Coordinates of C-alpha atoms and ligand atoms in Angstrom, one line a residue:
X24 CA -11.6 -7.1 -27.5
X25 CA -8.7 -5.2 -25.4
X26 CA -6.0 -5.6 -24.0
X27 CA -6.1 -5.6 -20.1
X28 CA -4.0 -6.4 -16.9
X29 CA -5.8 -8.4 -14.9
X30 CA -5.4 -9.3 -11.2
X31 CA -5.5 -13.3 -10.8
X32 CA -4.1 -13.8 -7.9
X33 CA -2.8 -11.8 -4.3
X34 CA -0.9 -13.0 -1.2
X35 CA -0.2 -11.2 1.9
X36 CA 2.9 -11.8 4.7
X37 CA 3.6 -10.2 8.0
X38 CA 6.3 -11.2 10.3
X39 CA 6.3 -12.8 13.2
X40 CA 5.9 -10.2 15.9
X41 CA 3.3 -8.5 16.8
X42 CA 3.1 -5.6 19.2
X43 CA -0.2 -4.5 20.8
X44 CA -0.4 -0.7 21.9
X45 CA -0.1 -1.8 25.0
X46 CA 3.0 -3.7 24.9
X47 CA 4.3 0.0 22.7
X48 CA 2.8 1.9 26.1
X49 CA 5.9 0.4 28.2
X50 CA 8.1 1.8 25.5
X51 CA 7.4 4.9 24.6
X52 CA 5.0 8.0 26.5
X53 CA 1.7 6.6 25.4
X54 CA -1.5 4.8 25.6
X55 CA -3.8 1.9 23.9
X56 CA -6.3 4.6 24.1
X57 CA -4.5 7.6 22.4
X58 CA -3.9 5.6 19.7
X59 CA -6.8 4.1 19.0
X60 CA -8.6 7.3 19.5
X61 CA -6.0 9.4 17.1
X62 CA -5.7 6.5 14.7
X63 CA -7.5 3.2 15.1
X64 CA -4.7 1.1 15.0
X65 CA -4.5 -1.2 17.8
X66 CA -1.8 -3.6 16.5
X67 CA 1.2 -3.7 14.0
X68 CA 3.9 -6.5 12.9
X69 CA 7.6 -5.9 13.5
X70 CA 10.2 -7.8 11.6
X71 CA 13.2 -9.8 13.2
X72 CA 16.7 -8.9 12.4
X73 CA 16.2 -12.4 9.9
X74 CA 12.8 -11.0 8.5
X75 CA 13.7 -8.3 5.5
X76 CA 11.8 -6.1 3.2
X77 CA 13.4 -9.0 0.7
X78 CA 11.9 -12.1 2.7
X79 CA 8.4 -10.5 3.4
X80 CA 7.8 -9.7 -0.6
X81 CA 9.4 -12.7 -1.4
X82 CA 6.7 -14.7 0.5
X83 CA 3.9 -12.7 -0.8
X84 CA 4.9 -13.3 -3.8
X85 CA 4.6 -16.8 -3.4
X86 CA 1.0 -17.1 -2.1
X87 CA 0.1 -14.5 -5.1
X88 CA 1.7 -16.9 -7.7
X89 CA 0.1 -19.8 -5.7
X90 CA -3.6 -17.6 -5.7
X91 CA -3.0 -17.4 -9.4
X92 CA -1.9 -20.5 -10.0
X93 CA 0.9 -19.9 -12.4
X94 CA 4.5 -21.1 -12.8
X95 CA 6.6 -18.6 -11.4
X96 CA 8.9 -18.9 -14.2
X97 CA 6.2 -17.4 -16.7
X98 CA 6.4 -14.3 -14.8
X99 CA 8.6 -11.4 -16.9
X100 CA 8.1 -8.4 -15.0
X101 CA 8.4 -7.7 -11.2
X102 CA 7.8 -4.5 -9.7
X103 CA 8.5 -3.5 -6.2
X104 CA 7.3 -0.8 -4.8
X105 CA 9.0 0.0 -1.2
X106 CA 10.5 3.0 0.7
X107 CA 12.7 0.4 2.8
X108 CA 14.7 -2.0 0.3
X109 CA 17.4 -4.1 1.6
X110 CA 20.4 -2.3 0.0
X111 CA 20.5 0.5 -1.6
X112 CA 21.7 -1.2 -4.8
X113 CA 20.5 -3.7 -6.5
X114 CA 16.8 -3.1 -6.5
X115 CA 15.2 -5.6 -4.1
X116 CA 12.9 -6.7 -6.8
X117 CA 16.1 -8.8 -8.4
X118 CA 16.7 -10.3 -5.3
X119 CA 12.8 -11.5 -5.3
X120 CA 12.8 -12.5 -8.8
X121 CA 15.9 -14.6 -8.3
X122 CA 14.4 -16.3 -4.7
X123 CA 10.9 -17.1 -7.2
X124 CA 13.6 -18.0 -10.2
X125 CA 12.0 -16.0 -12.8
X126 CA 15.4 -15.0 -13.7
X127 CA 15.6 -12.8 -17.2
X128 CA 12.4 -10.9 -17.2
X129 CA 12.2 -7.1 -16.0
X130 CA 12.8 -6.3 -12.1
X131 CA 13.2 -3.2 -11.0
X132 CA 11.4 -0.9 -7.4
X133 CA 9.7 2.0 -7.0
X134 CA 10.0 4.5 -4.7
X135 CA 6.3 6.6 -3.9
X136 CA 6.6 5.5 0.1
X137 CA 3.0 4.8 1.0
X138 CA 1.8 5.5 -3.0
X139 CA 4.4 3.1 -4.2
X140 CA 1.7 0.7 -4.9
X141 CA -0.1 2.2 -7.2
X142 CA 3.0 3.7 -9.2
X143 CA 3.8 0.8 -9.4
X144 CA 0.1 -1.4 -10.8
X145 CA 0.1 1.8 -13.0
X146 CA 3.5 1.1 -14.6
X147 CA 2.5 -2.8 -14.6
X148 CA -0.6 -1.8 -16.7
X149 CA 0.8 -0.1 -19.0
X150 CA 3.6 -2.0 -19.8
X151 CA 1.5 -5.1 -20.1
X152 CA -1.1 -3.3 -22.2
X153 CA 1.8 -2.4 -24.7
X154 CA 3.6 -5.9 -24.8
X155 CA 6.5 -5.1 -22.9
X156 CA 5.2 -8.0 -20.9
X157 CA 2.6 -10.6 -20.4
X158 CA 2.4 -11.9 -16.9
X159 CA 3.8 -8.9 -13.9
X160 CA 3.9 -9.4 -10.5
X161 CA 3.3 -6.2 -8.4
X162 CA 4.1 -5.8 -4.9
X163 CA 4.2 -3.8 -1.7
X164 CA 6.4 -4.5 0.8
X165 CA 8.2 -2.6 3.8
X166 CA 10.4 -2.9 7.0
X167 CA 9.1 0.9 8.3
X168 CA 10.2 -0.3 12.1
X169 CA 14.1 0.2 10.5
X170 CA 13.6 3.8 10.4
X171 CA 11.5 4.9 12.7
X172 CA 12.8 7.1 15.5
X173 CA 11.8 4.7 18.4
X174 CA 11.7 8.1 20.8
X175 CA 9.4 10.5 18.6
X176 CA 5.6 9.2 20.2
X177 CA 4.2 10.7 17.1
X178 CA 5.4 8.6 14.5
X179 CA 6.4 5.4 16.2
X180 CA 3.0 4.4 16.8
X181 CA 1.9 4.6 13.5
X182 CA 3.7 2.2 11.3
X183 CA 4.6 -1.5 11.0
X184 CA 6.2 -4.0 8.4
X185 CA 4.6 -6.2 6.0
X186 CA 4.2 -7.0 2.1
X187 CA 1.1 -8.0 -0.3
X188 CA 1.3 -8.9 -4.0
X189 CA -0.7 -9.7 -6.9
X190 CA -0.2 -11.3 -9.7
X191 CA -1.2 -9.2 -13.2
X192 CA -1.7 -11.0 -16.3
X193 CA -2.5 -9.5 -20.0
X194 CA -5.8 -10.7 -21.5
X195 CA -7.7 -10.1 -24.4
X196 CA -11.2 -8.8 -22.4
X197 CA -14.3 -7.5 -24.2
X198 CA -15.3 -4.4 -24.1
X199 CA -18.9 -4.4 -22.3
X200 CA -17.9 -5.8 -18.7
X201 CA -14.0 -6.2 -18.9
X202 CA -12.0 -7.6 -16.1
X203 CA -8.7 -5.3 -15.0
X204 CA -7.2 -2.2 -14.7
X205 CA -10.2 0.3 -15.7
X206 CA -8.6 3.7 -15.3
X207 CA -5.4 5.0 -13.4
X208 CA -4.7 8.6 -12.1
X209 CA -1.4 8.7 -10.3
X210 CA 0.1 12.7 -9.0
X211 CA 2.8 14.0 -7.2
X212 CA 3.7 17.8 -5.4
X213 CA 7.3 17.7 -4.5
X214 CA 6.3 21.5 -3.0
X215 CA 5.4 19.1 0.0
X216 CA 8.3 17.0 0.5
X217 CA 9.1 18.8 4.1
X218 CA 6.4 17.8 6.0
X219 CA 6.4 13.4 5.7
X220 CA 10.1 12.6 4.7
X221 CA 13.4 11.0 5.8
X222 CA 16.4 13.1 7.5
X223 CA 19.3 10.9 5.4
X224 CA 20.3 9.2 2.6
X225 CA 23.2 7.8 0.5
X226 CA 23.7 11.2 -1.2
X227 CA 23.5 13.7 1.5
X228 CA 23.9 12.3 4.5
X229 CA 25.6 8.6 4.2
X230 CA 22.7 7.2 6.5
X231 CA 19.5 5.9 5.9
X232 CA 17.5 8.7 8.2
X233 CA 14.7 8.4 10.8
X234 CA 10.9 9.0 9.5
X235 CA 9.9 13.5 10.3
X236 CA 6.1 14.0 9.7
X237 CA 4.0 16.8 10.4
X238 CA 1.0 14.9 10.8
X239 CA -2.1 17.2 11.2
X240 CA -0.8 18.8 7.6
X241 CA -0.6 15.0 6.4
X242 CA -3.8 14.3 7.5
X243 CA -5.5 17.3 5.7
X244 CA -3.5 17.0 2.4
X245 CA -4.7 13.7 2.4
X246 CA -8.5 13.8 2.9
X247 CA -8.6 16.6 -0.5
X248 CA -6.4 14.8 -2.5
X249 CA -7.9 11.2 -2.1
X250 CA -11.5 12.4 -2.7
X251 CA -10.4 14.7 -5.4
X252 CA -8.3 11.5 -7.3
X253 CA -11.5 8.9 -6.2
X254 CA -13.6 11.7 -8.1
X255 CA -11.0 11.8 -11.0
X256 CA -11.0 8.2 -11.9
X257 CA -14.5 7.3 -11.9
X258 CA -15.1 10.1 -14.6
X259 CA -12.2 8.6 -16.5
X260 CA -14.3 5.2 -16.1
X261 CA -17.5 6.8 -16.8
X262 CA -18.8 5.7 -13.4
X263 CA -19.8 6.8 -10.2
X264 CA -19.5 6.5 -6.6
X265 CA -22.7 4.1 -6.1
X266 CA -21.1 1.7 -8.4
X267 CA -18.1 0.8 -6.5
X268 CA -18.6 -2.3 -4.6
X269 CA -15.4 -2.1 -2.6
X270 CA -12.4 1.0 -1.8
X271 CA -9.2 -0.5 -0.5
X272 CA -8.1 2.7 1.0
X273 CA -4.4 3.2 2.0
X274 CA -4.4 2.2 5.8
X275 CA -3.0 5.6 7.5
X276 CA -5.6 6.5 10.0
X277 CA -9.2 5.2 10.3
X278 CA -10.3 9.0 10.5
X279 CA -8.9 9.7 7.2
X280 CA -10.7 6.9 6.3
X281 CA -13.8 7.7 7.5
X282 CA -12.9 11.7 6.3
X283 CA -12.5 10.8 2.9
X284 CA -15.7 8.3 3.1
X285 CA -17.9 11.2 4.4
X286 CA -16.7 13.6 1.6
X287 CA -17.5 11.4 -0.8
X288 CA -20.7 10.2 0.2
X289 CA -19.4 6.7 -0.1
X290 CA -21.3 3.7 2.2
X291 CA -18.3 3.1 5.5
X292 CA -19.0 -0.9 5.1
X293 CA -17.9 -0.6 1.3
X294 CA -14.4 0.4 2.5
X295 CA -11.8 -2.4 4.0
X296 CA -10.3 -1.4 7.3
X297 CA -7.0 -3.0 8.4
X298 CA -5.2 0.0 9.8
X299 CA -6.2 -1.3 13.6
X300 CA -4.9 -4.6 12.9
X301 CA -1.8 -3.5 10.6
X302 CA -0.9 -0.5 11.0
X303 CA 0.9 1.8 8.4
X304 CA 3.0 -0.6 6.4
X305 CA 3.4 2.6 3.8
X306 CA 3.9 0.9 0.0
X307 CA 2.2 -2.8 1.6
X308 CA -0.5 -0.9 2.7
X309 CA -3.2 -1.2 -0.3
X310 CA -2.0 -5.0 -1.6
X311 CA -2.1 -6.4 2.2
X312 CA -5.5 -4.8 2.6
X313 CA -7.0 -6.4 -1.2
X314 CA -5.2 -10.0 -0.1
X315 CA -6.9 -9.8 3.1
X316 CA -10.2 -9.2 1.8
X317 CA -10.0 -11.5 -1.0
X318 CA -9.4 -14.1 1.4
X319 CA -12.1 -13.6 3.7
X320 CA -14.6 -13.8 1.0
X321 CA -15.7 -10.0 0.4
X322 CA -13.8 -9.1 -2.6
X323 CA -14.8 -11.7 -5.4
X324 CA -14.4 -11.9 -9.2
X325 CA -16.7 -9.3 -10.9
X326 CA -16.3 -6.5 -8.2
X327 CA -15.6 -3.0 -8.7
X328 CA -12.9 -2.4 -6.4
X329 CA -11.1 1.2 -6.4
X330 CA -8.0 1.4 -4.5
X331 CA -6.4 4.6 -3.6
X332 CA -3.5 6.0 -1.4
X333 CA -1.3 8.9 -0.4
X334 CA 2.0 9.2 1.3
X335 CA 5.3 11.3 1.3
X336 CA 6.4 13.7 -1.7
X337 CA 3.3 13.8 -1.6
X338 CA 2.9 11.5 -4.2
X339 CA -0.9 10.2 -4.8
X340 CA -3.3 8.0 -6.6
X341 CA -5.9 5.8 -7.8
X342 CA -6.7 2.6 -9.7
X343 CA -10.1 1.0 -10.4
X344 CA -10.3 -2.5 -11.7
X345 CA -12.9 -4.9 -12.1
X346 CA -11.4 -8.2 -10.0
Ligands
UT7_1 O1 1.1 7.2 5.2 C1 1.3 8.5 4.9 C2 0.2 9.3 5.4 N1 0.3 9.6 6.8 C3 -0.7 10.0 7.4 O2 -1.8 9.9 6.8 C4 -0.7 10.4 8.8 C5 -1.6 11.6 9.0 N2 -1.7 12.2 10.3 C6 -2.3 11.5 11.3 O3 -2.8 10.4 11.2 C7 -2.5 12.3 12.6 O4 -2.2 13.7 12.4 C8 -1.7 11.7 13.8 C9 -2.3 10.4 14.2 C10 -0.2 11.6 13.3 C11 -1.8 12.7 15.0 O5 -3.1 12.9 15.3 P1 -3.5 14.4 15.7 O6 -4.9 14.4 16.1 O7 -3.2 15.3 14.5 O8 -2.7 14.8 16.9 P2 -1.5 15.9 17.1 O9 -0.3 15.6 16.3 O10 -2.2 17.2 17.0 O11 -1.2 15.7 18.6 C12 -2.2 15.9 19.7 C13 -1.5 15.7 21.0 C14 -0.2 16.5 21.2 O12 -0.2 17.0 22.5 P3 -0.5 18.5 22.9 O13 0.4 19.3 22.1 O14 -1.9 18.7 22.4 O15 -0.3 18.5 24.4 C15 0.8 15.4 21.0 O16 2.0 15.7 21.7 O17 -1.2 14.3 21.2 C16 0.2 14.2 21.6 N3 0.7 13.0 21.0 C17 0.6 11.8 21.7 N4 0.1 11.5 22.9 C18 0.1 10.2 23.2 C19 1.3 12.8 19.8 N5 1.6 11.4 19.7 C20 1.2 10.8 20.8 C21 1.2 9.5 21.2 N6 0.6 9.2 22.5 N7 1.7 8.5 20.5

């Protein structure tokens, strides 16, 4: 028997607004059809001044713990992983824990932007697979629409808010088909921080900053480096490609996407597509995307699921689990 982190439950929330490409068209110089072309996204969620990073996880986290049906109070570790908290201090995952009233257990957010996901599942796992904890819950969760730069066409169109969670517990699994986390790989080239980042901060500038990408170089970073990392973790699992049932891609661009599919040899209805319907939401990217699919019935207990995602540092990674 071993030790494991396994995913019993995940939850999804979006706020209440959504804006259609077309509705975006009378606000900035574009068109439905650009986008979709470029990107595939043909929708996105933007919060209300009353809907935060805070209230979005918080709900997530709710349906997760429901999904799993635990008490939230058994829960001892919450990790956040978010680009967009509410303050800058405390971590937003203390004001979650104390909304669920898990107070007393470990809380604390990580910032990977749009990888922040799977730092934080692969911190999760290993701290539940030493004992630092029993029951985590792991989310993603972002208000991106608070720093865009609602002028720059390029990026504005791209991103939207939202949160997903899941609920991982430590079990004792044997070792021939065990649920959980299988194998982790996470990276990071700080050589690249210039070309997806934010133009302020506490430290520097006093703001919070406006989202700069370069985005062809985004794109093309990210096609290598999420094949190469998909490649990495199945040898670490001793599997390959054909034995994936599901990838729950980071949802940047359906053409990176369909790149990295291609590159891979890897079967385009195995790989769960919400970018047209959600957008960017960076760190809620990945959990929003598993939630969804979960729910609708593809993703179901036994699966092979590999999730994987890339975003500014650039930081990158990839987790396979069996759900
Ligand atoms: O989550 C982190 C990871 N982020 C990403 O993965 C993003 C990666 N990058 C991308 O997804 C793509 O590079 C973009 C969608 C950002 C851009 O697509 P592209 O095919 O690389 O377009 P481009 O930046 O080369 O722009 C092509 C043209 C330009 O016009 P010219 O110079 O050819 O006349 C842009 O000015 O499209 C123009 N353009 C737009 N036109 C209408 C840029 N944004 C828009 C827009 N609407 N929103």
């Amino acid at each position: 028997m071993t030790r494991r982190s396994v995913l019993t439950g995940s939850g999804s929330a979006l706020p209440r607004r959504a804006l259609g490409n077309e509705e975006l068209a009378k606000m900035v110089d574009t068109s439905d059809e650009w986008i979709v072309e470029r990107t595939g996204i043909r929708n996105r969620y933007i919060a209300a001044p009353d809907e935060t990073t805070v209230t979005l996880a918080t709900v997530a986290a709710k349906r997760a713990i429901e999904a799993a049906g635990i008490d939230a109070k058994t829960i001892d570790l919450i990790i956040l992983a978010t680009a967009t908290p509410d303050q800058t201090f405390p971590a937003s995952a203390t004001l979650v824990q104390h909304e669920l009233g898990c107070n007393g257990g470990i809380a604390f957010d990580v910032a990977a932007v749009c990888s922040g996901f799977l730092y934080a599942l692969g911190i999760a796992d290993s701290m539940l697979r030493t004992g630092m904890a029993n029951r985590a819950l792991v989310i993603g969760a972002e208000t991106f629409s608070r720093i865009l730069d609602w002028e720059d066409r390029a990026t504005c169109v791209l991103f939207g808010d939202g949160a997903g969670a899941v609920v991982l517990e430590a079990r004792e699994e044997d070792s021939v088909q065990p649920r959980g986390i299988l194998a982790t790989r996470l990276h990071a080239d700080g050589a690249h921080n210039h070309l997806l980042f934010v133009d302020g901060g506490p430290s520097t500038t006093g703001t919070v900053g406006k989202l700069r990408m370069r985005g062809k170089e985004v794109f093309r970073h990210a096609v290598t480096n999420l094949a190469d990392v998909l490649v990495e973790v199945l040898g670490d699992a001793g599997l390959a490609i054909e034995d994936i049932d599901w990838v729950v891609p980071h949802q940047a661009n359906a053409r990176i996407l369909d790149a990295t599919a291609r590159k891979l040899g890897l079967a385009p209805e195995r790989v769960i597509v919400t970018v047209d319907q959600h957008a960017n939401t960076s760190a809620a990217s990945v959990p929003l995307a598993l939630d969804t699919a979960i729910r609708d019935g593809r993703i179901k207990v036994g699966d092979l699921v590999m999730l994987e995602a890339m975003g500014g540092g650039f930081t990158w990674g990839a987790s396979l689990l069996r759900m």
